Short mmCIF file of C-alpha atoms and ligand atoms in Angstrom, two decimals:
data_model
loop_
_atom_site.label_atom_id
_atom_site.label_comp_id
_atom_site.label_asym_id
_atom_site.label_seq_id
_atom_site.Cartn_x
_atom_site.Cartn_y
_atom_site.Cartn_z
CA MET A 953 216.57 84.97 2.06
CA LYS A 954 213.96 86.09 4.03
CA ALA A 955 211.11 84.76 1.37
CA HIS A 956 212.97 81.71 1.29
CA LEU A 957 212.65 81.21 4.96
CA ILE A 958 208.78 82.13 4.54
CA LEU A 959 208.63 79.76 1.72
CA LEU A 960 210.24 76.93 3.96
CA SER A 961 207.97 77.97 6.87
CA LEU A 962 205.19 77.58 4.47
CA ILE A 963 206.01 74.00 3.27
CA ALA A 964 206.50 73.24 6.92
CA MET A 965 202.78 74.26 7.74
CA VAL A 966 201.34 72.07 5.11
CA MET A 967 203.41 69.43 5.78
CA HIS A 968 202.51 69.32 9.46
CA PRO A 969 200.23 66.14 10.38
CA LYS A 970 197.67 68.20 12.59
CA LEU A 971 197.13 70.81 9.55
CA GLN A 972 197.03 68.01 7.15
CA SER A 973 194.44 66.42 9.15
CA GLN A 974 192.49 69.68 9.26
CA THR A 975 192.27 69.91 5.62
CA PHE A 976 191.33 66.16 5.05
CA VAL A 977 187.65 65.93 3.68
CA PRO A 978 186.48 62.43 4.16
CA ASN A 979 184.34 61.03 1.24
CA TYR A 980 180.84 60.35 1.99
CA ASP A 981 179.47 60.35 -1.43
CA GLU A 982 178.71 56.74 -3.09
CA SER A 983 179.20 58.12 -6.60
CA LYS A 984 182.97 59.16 -5.58
CA VAL A 985 184.20 55.71 -4.53
CA PRO A 986 186.69 54.81 -6.71
CA GLN A 987 186.75 51.75 -8.84
CA TYR A 988 188.66 48.92 -7.33
CA THR A 989 189.49 44.83 -7.69
CA LEU A 990 189.98 43.27 -4.19
CA PRO A 991 192.55 40.71 -3.95
CA ASN A 992 191.02 37.14 -4.27
CA PRO A 993 191.64 35.23 -1.09
CA LEU A 994 190.97 31.88 -2.82
CA VAL A 995 194.08 32.99 -4.97
CA PHE A 996 197.44 32.12 -3.57
CA GLU A 997 200.04 34.90 -4.10
CA ASN A 998 201.49 32.74 -6.97
CA GLY A 999 198.21 32.94 -8.99
CA ALA A 1000 197.36 29.36 -8.16
CA LEU A 1001 193.28 28.86 -7.21
CA VAL A 1002 193.29 27.25 -3.87
CA MET A 1003 191.52 24.08 -4.61
CA ASP A 1004 190.49 22.60 -1.92
CA VAL A 1005 189.69 22.99 1.78
CA SER A 1006 193.04 21.27 2.86
CA GLU A 1007 194.67 24.11 1.06
CA TRP A 1008 192.81 26.86 2.92
CA GLU A 1009 195.53 26.38 5.73
CA PRO A 1010 198.65 27.43 3.67
CA ARG A 1011 196.80 30.23 1.87
CA ARG A 1012 195.54 31.35 5.34
CA ALA A 1013 199.15 31.57 6.53
CA GLU A 1014 200.17 33.34 3.51
CA ILE A 1015 197.37 36.13 4.16
CA ILE A 1016 198.27 36.31 7.98
CA GLY A 1017 202.04 36.90 6.53
CA LEU A 1018 200.77 39.87 4.42
CA PHE A 1019 198.60 41.73 7.23
CA GLY A 1020 201.56 41.11 9.53
CA SER A 1021 204.23 42.41 7.05
CA GLU A 1022 202.32 45.24 5.60
CA MET A 1023 199.48 46.37 8.09
CA TYR A 1024 199.32 45.51 12.03
CA GLY A 1025 202.95 44.26 11.88
CA ILE A 1026 204.33 40.64 13.16
CA THR A 1027 203.37 39.68 16.46
CA PRO A 1028 206.58 37.89 18.02
CA LEU A 1029 206.20 34.14 19.53
CA TRP A 1030 204.93 34.25 22.86
CA THR A 1031 207.22 32.13 25.34
CA GLY A 1032 206.45 33.56 28.30
CA GLY A 1033 204.26 32.68 31.37
CA VAL A 1034 200.85 34.18 32.71
CA HIS A 1035 199.95 34.10 36.54
CA GLY A 1036 196.72 35.04 37.77
CA GLN A 1037 195.89 36.55 41.12
CA ILE A 1038 192.24 37.17 42.60
CA VAL A 1039 191.89 40.52 44.03
CA TYR A 1040 188.53 40.95 44.59
CA GLU A 1041 185.82 38.76 44.13
CA ASN A 1042 181.79 39.28 45.17
CA THR A 1043 180.04 35.94 44.44
CA ASN A 1044 177.00 37.91 45.48
CA ALA A 1045 176.81 40.31 42.71
CA LEU A 1046 173.98 41.57 40.59
CA GLY A 1047 171.29 40.63 43.41
CA GLY A 1048 172.87 37.36 43.77
CA ALA A 1049 172.56 36.43 40.02
CA ALA A 1050 176.44 36.94 39.37
CA THR A 1051 179.88 36.34 40.62
CA MET A 1052 182.17 39.68 39.94
CA ARG A 1053 185.75 38.78 39.94
CA GLU A 1054 188.78 40.92 39.51
CA VAL A 1055 191.92 38.98 38.80
CA LYS A 1056 195.60 40.59 38.26
CA LEU A 1057 197.21 39.07 35.68
CA THR A 1058 200.87 38.98 35.33
CA LEU A 1059 203.08 38.53 32.07
CA LYS A 1060 206.58 37.08 32.69
CA TYR A 1061 208.82 37.15 29.97
CA GLN A 1062 212.69 36.93 30.77
CA ARG A 1063 213.21 39.18 33.81
CA ARG A 1064 210.59 41.65 32.73
CA GLU A 1065 206.84 41.52 34.18
CA LEU A 1066 203.52 43.26 33.03
CA SER A 1067 200.52 43.37 34.83
CA PHE A 1068 196.85 43.92 33.75
CA TYR A 1069 193.40 43.75 35.66
CA VAL A 1070 190.48 41.55 34.03
CA LEU A 1071 187.02 41.94 35.54
CA PHE A 1072 184.66 39.10 35.40
CA HIS A 1073 181.27 38.81 35.57
CA ILE A 1074 179.99 34.93 35.88
CA PRO A 1075 176.10 33.65 36.25
CA ASN A 1076 175.75 31.93 39.17
CA ASN A 1077 173.18 29.50 37.75
CA ARG A 1078 175.01 28.51 34.43
CA LYS A 1079 178.27 26.90 34.82
CA PRO A 1080 180.64 26.44 32.51
CA ALA A 1081 179.08 29.46 30.71
CA PRO A 1082 180.05 30.64 27.36
CA LEU A 1083 182.06 34.12 27.90
CA PHE A 1084 182.25 37.44 25.85
CA LEU A 1085 185.92 38.67 26.15
CA GLY A 1086 186.74 42.55 25.08
CA TYR A 1087 188.46 45.97 26.11
CA ASN A 1088 186.96 48.96 27.45
CA PHE A 1089 188.20 52.43 26.93
CA PHE A 1090 188.47 53.98 30.01
CA GLY A 1091 189.01 51.65 32.57
CA ASN A 1092 187.39 48.53 34.40
CA HIS A 1093 186.09 51.04 36.93
CA THR A 1094 183.99 53.06 34.05
CA THR A 1095 181.93 49.63 33.61
CA THR A 1096 180.44 49.20 37.06
CA PRO A 1097 179.37 51.42 40.24
CA ASP A 1098 181.15 48.68 42.78
CA THR A 1099 183.32 50.62 44.56
CA ASN A 1100 186.00 47.87 45.03
CA VAL A 1101 186.90 47.44 41.47
CA ARG A 1102 190.06 49.28 41.00
CA ILE A 1103 190.77 52.20 39.19
CA THR A 1104 193.60 51.77 36.52
CA THR A 1105 196.66 53.38 37.28
CA ALA A 1106 197.64 53.30 33.28
CA TRP A 1107 197.81 55.94 31.03
CA VAL A 1108 194.12 57.18 29.85
CA ALA A 1109 192.98 59.31 27.12
CA ASN A 1110 191.70 62.68 28.61
CA SER A 1111 188.12 62.82 29.05
CA PRO A 1112 186.03 64.72 31.36
CA GLU A 1113 182.89 62.69 31.31
CA ASP A 1114 185.05 59.67 32.21
CA GLY A 1115 186.93 61.39 35.12
CA SER A 1116 190.42 61.19 33.25
CA LEU A 1117 192.30 64.20 33.27
CA ASN A 1118 195.91 64.53 32.82
CA HIS A 1119 196.27 61.09 31.53
CA GLU A 1120 194.95 59.86 34.98
CA ALA A 1121 192.13 58.04 35.93
CA THR A 1122 190.01 59.21 38.87
CA ALA A 1123 186.91 57.96 41.07
CA LYS A 1124 184.83 60.40 39.25
CA GLY A 1125 184.85 57.63 36.17
CA ARG A 1126 183.44 55.40 38.25
CA ASN A 1127 180.35 53.49 35.94
CA THR A 1128 180.26 56.27 33.25
CA ARG A 1129 180.61 53.66 30.77
CA ALA A 1130 178.14 50.96 32.07
CA ALA A 1131 175.87 51.57 29.23
CA ARG A 1132 178.42 49.84 27.03
CA TRP A 1133 178.59 46.86 29.41
CA PRO A 1134 174.76 45.78 30.05
CA TYR A 1135 175.74 42.96 32.60
CA GLU A 1136 172.56 42.35 34.12
CA GLU A 1137 171.58 41.58 30.64
CA ILE A 1138 174.28 39.49 29.81
CA ILE A 1139 174.09 37.25 33.22
CA SER A 1140 170.19 37.17 32.55
CA ARG A 1141 171.00 35.63 29.20
CA GLY A 1142 173.31 32.78 30.82
CA TYR A 1143 176.66 34.82 29.48
CA ALA A 1144 179.46 35.17 31.39
CA VAL A 1145 181.75 38.27 30.27
CA ALA A 1146 185.19 40.04 31.03
CA THR A 1147 186.58 43.01 30.20
CA ILE A 1148 190.27 44.81 30.47
CA TYR A 1149 191.38 48.26 29.91
CA TYR A 1150 193.28 48.38 26.89
CA GLY A 1151 195.93 50.66 27.94
CA GLU A 1152 197.09 48.39 30.34
CA ILE A 1153 198.16 46.32 27.83
CA ASP A 1154 199.80 49.13 25.66
CA PRO A 1155 199.05 53.18 25.91
CA ASP A 1156 197.38 54.43 23.37
CA PHE A 1157 199.84 57.14 22.10
CA ASP A 1158 202.88 57.12 20.08
CA ASP A 1159 205.29 56.03 22.93
CA GLY A 1160 208.10 54.65 20.61
CA PHE A 1161 206.98 51.00 21.82
CA HIS A 1162 208.85 51.91 25.23
CA ASN A 1163 205.45 50.98 27.41
CA GLY A 1164 203.47 47.77 27.58
CA VAL A 1165 203.99 44.67 26.01
CA HIS A 1166 206.10 46.11 23.46
CA GLN A 1167 208.32 46.78 26.30
CA LEU A 1168 207.78 43.35 27.92
CA LEU A 1169 208.94 41.67 24.85
CA GLY A 1170 211.58 43.96 24.06
CA THR A 1171 210.56 45.13 20.67
CA ARG A 1172 212.43 47.80 18.68
CA ARG A 1173 210.39 49.57 16.12
CA ASP A 1174 211.21 48.54 12.35
CA SER A 1175 208.99 48.74 9.31
CA THR A 1176 207.28 45.34 10.19
CA SER A 1177 207.32 45.19 13.99
CA TRP A 1178 203.95 44.67 15.58
CA ALA A 1179 202.11 48.12 16.40
CA SER A 1180 199.26 48.87 18.84
CA VAL A 1181 196.38 47.25 17.56
CA ALA A 1182 198.79 43.87 17.37
CA ALA A 1183 199.53 44.46 20.89
CA TRP A 1184 195.91 45.01 21.99
CA ALA A 1185 195.09 41.60 20.04
CA PHE A 1186 198.04 39.97 21.83
CA GLY A 1187 196.63 41.01 25.28
CA LEU A 1188 193.30 39.25 24.67
CA SER A 1189 195.25 36.09 23.41
CA ARG A 1190 196.97 36.33 26.55
CA ALA A 1191 193.74 36.71 28.92
CA LEU A 1192 192.23 33.58 27.29
CA ASP A 1193 195.46 31.53 28.35
CA TYR A 1194 193.98 32.63 31.67
CA ILE A 1195 190.25 32.13 30.82
CA GLU A 1196 191.23 28.56 29.81
CA THR A 1197 192.17 27.68 33.37
CA ILE A 1198 188.84 28.63 34.93
CA ASP A 1199 186.30 26.05 35.37
CA GLU A 1200 183.45 28.23 35.41
CA ILE A 1201 183.85 29.06 31.72
CA ASN A 1202 183.09 27.00 28.69
CA THR A 1203 186.55 27.85 27.23
CA ASP A 1204 185.28 26.24 23.56
CA ARG A 1205 182.74 28.88 24.05
CA VAL A 1206 184.65 32.32 24.14
CA ALA A 1207 183.62 35.22 21.89
CA VAL A 1208 185.92 38.09 21.22
CA ILE A 1209 184.17 41.37 20.95
CA GLY A 1210 185.38 44.88 20.26
CA HIS A 1211 183.87 48.31 19.58
CA SER A 1212 185.75 50.73 17.13
CA ARG A 1213 189.73 50.87 17.79
CA LEU A 1214 188.89 47.43 19.98
CA GLY A 1215 186.96 45.97 17.36
CA LYS A 1216 189.69 46.19 15.06
CA ALA A 1217 192.08 44.24 17.93
CA ALA A 1218 189.16 41.99 18.34
CA LEU A 1219 189.30 40.98 14.72
CA TRP A 1220 193.16 40.50 14.35
CA ALA A 1221 193.27 38.66 17.77
CA GLY A 1222 190.36 36.21 16.58
CA ALA A 1223 192.12 35.99 13.10
CA LEU A 1224 195.13 34.91 14.76
CA ASP A 1225 194.45 32.75 17.68
CA GLU A 1226 191.76 29.97 16.56
CA ARG A 1227 190.82 29.51 20.12
CA PHE A 1228 188.54 32.29 19.85
CA ALA A 1229 185.26 30.35 18.84
CA MET A 1230 183.22 33.57 17.81
CA VAL A 1231 184.61 37.26 16.59
CA ILE A 1232 182.04 40.12 16.64
CA SER A 1233 183.01 43.36 15.42
CA ASN A 1234 181.32 46.78 16.49
CA ASN A 1235 181.71 49.47 14.37
CA SER A 1236 185.41 48.64 13.69
CA GLY A 1237 185.74 50.77 10.48
CA CYS A 1238 189.07 51.71 8.76
CA GLY A 1239 191.62 48.75 9.72
CA GLY A 1240 189.02 46.84 10.86
CA ALA A 1241 185.73 45.36 9.03
CA ALA A 1242 185.61 48.13 6.30
CA LEU A 1243 187.03 47.58 2.68
CA SER A 1244 190.56 50.13 2.63
CA ARG A 1245 190.00 50.32 -1.14
CA ARG A 1246 186.74 52.13 -1.15
CA GLN A 1247 188.24 55.28 0.87
CA PHE A 1248 184.97 56.06 2.25
CA GLY A 1249 184.95 57.86 5.59
CA GLU A 1250 188.25 57.60 7.28
CA THR A 1251 191.11 56.35 4.69
CA VAL A 1252 194.42 54.51 5.28
CA LYS A 1253 196.30 58.00 5.03
CA ARG A 1254 194.23 59.86 7.56
CA ILE A 1255 194.52 56.56 10.03
CA ASN A 1256 198.01 56.48 9.55
CA THR A 1257 198.34 60.38 10.09
CA ASN A 1258 196.08 60.49 13.26
CA PHE A 1259 197.30 57.35 14.86
CA PRO A 1260 200.93 56.65 13.85
CA HIS A 1261 201.37 53.89 16.25
CA TRP A 1262 198.57 51.80 15.41
CA PHE A 1263 199.65 50.02 12.49
CA ALA A 1264 203.29 48.97 11.34
CA SER A 1265 205.15 51.58 9.68
CA ASN A 1266 204.96 49.86 6.35
CA PHE A 1267 201.34 50.59 6.15
CA LYS A 1268 202.33 54.20 5.57
CA LYS A 1269 203.24 52.89 2.09
CA TYR A 1270 199.77 52.43 1.16
CA ASN A 1271 198.60 56.23 2.07
CA ASP A 1272 196.57 57.27 -0.76
CA GLN A 1273 197.56 54.02 -2.44
CA GLU A 1274 195.16 51.64 -1.30
CA HIS A 1275 194.79 49.69 -5.08
CA LEU A 1276 198.41 48.70 -3.85
CA LEU A 1277 197.45 46.83 -0.88
CA PRO A 1278 198.39 43.00 -1.41
CA VAL A 1279 195.37 42.42 1.05
CA ASP A 1280 191.95 44.35 1.95
CA GLN A 1281 189.55 43.79 4.82
CA HIS A 1282 187.52 41.25 3.66
CA GLN A 1283 190.02 39.01 4.02
CA LEU A 1284 190.86 39.74 7.67
CA LEU A 1285 187.15 38.54 8.10
CA ALA A 1286 187.97 35.26 5.99
CA LEU A 1287 190.72 34.39 8.14
CA ILE A 1288 187.73 33.95 10.86
CA ALA A 1289 186.18 31.19 8.79
CA PRO A 1290 185.07 28.59 9.64
CA ARG A 1291 184.11 30.26 13.16
CA PRO A 1292 181.23 32.76 13.62
CA LEU A 1293 181.93 36.27 12.56
CA TYR A 1294 179.41 39.20 13.40
CA VAL A 1295 179.97 42.53 12.11
CA ALA A 1296 177.86 45.34 13.13
CA SER A 1297 177.40 49.15 11.73
CA ALA A 1298 175.55 51.91 12.91
CA GLU A 1299 173.43 54.18 10.26
CA ASP A 1300 175.14 57.67 11.45
CA ASP A 1301 178.74 56.30 11.57
CA ARG A 1302 179.51 57.01 7.88
CA TRP A 1303 183.32 57.47 9.04
CA ALA A 1304 183.29 53.86 9.78
CA ASP A 1305 181.83 53.09 6.29
CA PRO A 1306 179.08 50.90 7.39
CA LYS A 1307 178.46 49.95 3.31
CA GLY A 1308 182.04 48.87 3.08
CA GLU A 1309 181.70 46.48 6.41
CA PHE A 1310 178.80 44.75 4.96
CA LEU A 1311 180.70 44.54 1.56
CA ALA A 1312 183.75 42.82 3.17
CA SER A 1313 181.58 40.67 5.34
CA LEU A 1314 179.71 39.55 1.77
CA GLU A 1315 183.17 38.72 0.28
CA ALA A 1316 184.65 37.20 3.10
CA SER A 1317 181.37 34.87 2.77
CA LYS A 1318 183.00 33.49 -0.36
CA VAL A 1319 185.23 31.70 1.78
CA TYR A 1320 182.73 30.61 4.09
CA ARG A 1321 180.86 29.09 1.58
CA PHE A 1322 184.16 27.77 -0.03
CA MET A 1323 183.94 25.51 3.41
CA GLY A 1324 180.39 24.37 2.93
CA LEU A 1325 178.99 27.09 5.28
CA THR A 1326 176.46 29.74 4.67
CA GLY A 1327 178.75 32.62 5.51
CA LEU A 1328 176.20 35.89 5.18
CA PRO A 1329 172.88 34.50 4.21
CA VAL A 1330 172.14 37.90 2.00
CA THR A 1331 173.30 39.45 -0.84
CA SER A 1332 172.24 42.96 -0.28
CA MET A 1333 172.60 45.22 2.73
CA PRO A 1334 169.51 44.58 4.96
CA ALA A 1335 167.61 47.55 6.22
CA ILE A 1336 168.08 49.34 9.36
CA ASN A 1337 166.89 47.34 12.31
CA ARG A 1338 166.98 44.11 10.46
CA PRO A 1339 169.77 41.95 11.84
CA VAL A 1340 170.84 38.91 9.75
CA ILE A 1341 171.70 36.21 12.27
CA SER A 1342 171.25 32.94 10.81
CA GLY A 1343 174.21 32.39 8.70
CA THR A 1344 177.93 31.74 9.93
CA ILE A 1345 178.31 35.54 9.56
CA GLY A 1346 175.97 37.80 10.95
CA TYR A 1347 175.54 41.56 10.29
CA HIS A 1348 173.14 44.47 11.25
CA ILE A 1349 173.21 48.16 10.71
CA ARG A 1350 171.13 50.14 13.60
CA PRO A 1351 170.23 53.74 13.80
CA GLY A 1352 172.36 56.15 15.77
CA ARG A 1353 176.08 56.97 16.21
CA HIS A 1354 179.37 55.39 16.40
CA GLU A 1355 178.48 53.71 19.91
CA ILE A 1356 178.15 49.82 21.47
CA ALA A 1357 174.89 49.97 22.42
CA LEU A 1358 172.30 47.77 24.48
CA TYR A 1359 170.62 46.70 20.89
CA ASP A 1360 174.11 45.59 19.56
CA TRP A 1361 174.43 43.41 22.28
CA GLN A 1362 171.04 41.69 22.12
CA GLN A 1363 171.94 40.83 18.78
CA TYR A 1364 175.56 39.33 19.79
CA MET A 1365 173.61 37.21 22.21
CA ASN A 1366 170.81 36.22 19.78
CA PHE A 1367 173.60 35.11 17.32
CA ALA A 1368 175.48 33.50 20.19
CA ASP A 1369 172.33 31.59 21.18
CA TRP A 1370 172.26 30.43 17.70
CA HIS A 1371 175.92 29.10 17.14
CA PHE A 1372 176.49 28.00 21.25
CA ARG A 1373 173.30 26.43 21.45
C1 LIG B 1292 188.56 57.38 15.85
C2 LIG B 1292 189.53 56.44 14.60
C3 LIG B 1292 188.47 55.29 14.47
C4 LIG B 1292 187.92 54.52 15.33
C5 LIG B 1292 187.57 55.57 16.53
C6 LIG B 1292 187.29 54.88 17.84
O1 LIG B 1292 189.34 58.42 15.80
O2 LIG B 1292 189.35 57.52 13.59
O3 LIG B 1292 189.32 54.56 13.58
O4 LIG B 1292 189.17 53.47 15.93
O5 LIG B 1292 188.49 56.24 16.81
O6 LIG B 1292 188.14 53.82 18.38
O7 LIG B 1292 186.53 55.24 18.77
#
């Protein structure tokens, strides 16, 4: 009996996700990448070829359906309202170069409401201005020294350096993430920029979908219901609903941008919502721009174990079974076509699989070329610090770690100058 119990507790220990993640050894050896065949974005599920550009739309819908049911979950149709209220404005920000504005957006659906805050910087000398829209990780107040910018009251990940303890943000976090938001540089180049704290849309823990937009829309979790990445993507579209009403913004020139998990959200937002004129993925990795089938660095099983709320529960079917996935991430990138797309990697960010991000971009190029566009204008991975910006798909790999740096922003603005000229 005793031996029985010991055996049972041993099995329970081995099955425990924490322990499993401790024993996970990521593959960083290119020679150990398995052989794989990628699904062809230009072949329908019934095997028929996509013959001309007019057939891309139905094929695109098919791919969106597969990503929805098998990976990100299916985003419900939005029939609610979006109401904006300016809560703070400084028309003389950044030495007079910009108007800084904080807007409280309230989503109304049936009798429920959810509010979140968008922090804008808009150049005073260029109107309407093209805009970069992206989430931040620790609250809008962490992107600026301005003490008028509200400290988020939403759940935040604990991060002593960002002043967040017990899942609450504090004034200590003010300006800690300014390096990720080079406002002065962005404004001086004639772009507007807007950011939102992602946790106000859906808190980043496994809450059984009882908070954020899941709660707003009354979602019950089942195998295909939209999970957190999809919820964050949805929030970007609702912010765009409001942005479209602002005269100072050129609403045909809105780029959606995101780093890491927020890069995954930016890609899915850009895939679903064609109003985004450009999509930028910074180190988005597994579940973002990197090919799942390579199993290099973070894998499907590892991401589903560590972050069980990011993807639809159906995605767990593909733990250690990447070859069975009906889609891979090059198809996510292809959904952006014909709009410009930029994918960026960092040399030391092996966890996000830089090569897998590059190869997905290269494969997605086939759809761009099918449309008569260049896609990625190179066939092999560019050297470090040799950004490729002259195609419809841009790519760079820079030295250093998993981060969004000024260098990355500079390339995105060069790419935007090229396409938004
Ligand atoms: C990691 C996760 C990545 C990436 C990253 C981030 O822990 O494994 O997929 O999303 O977090 O968002 O910083």
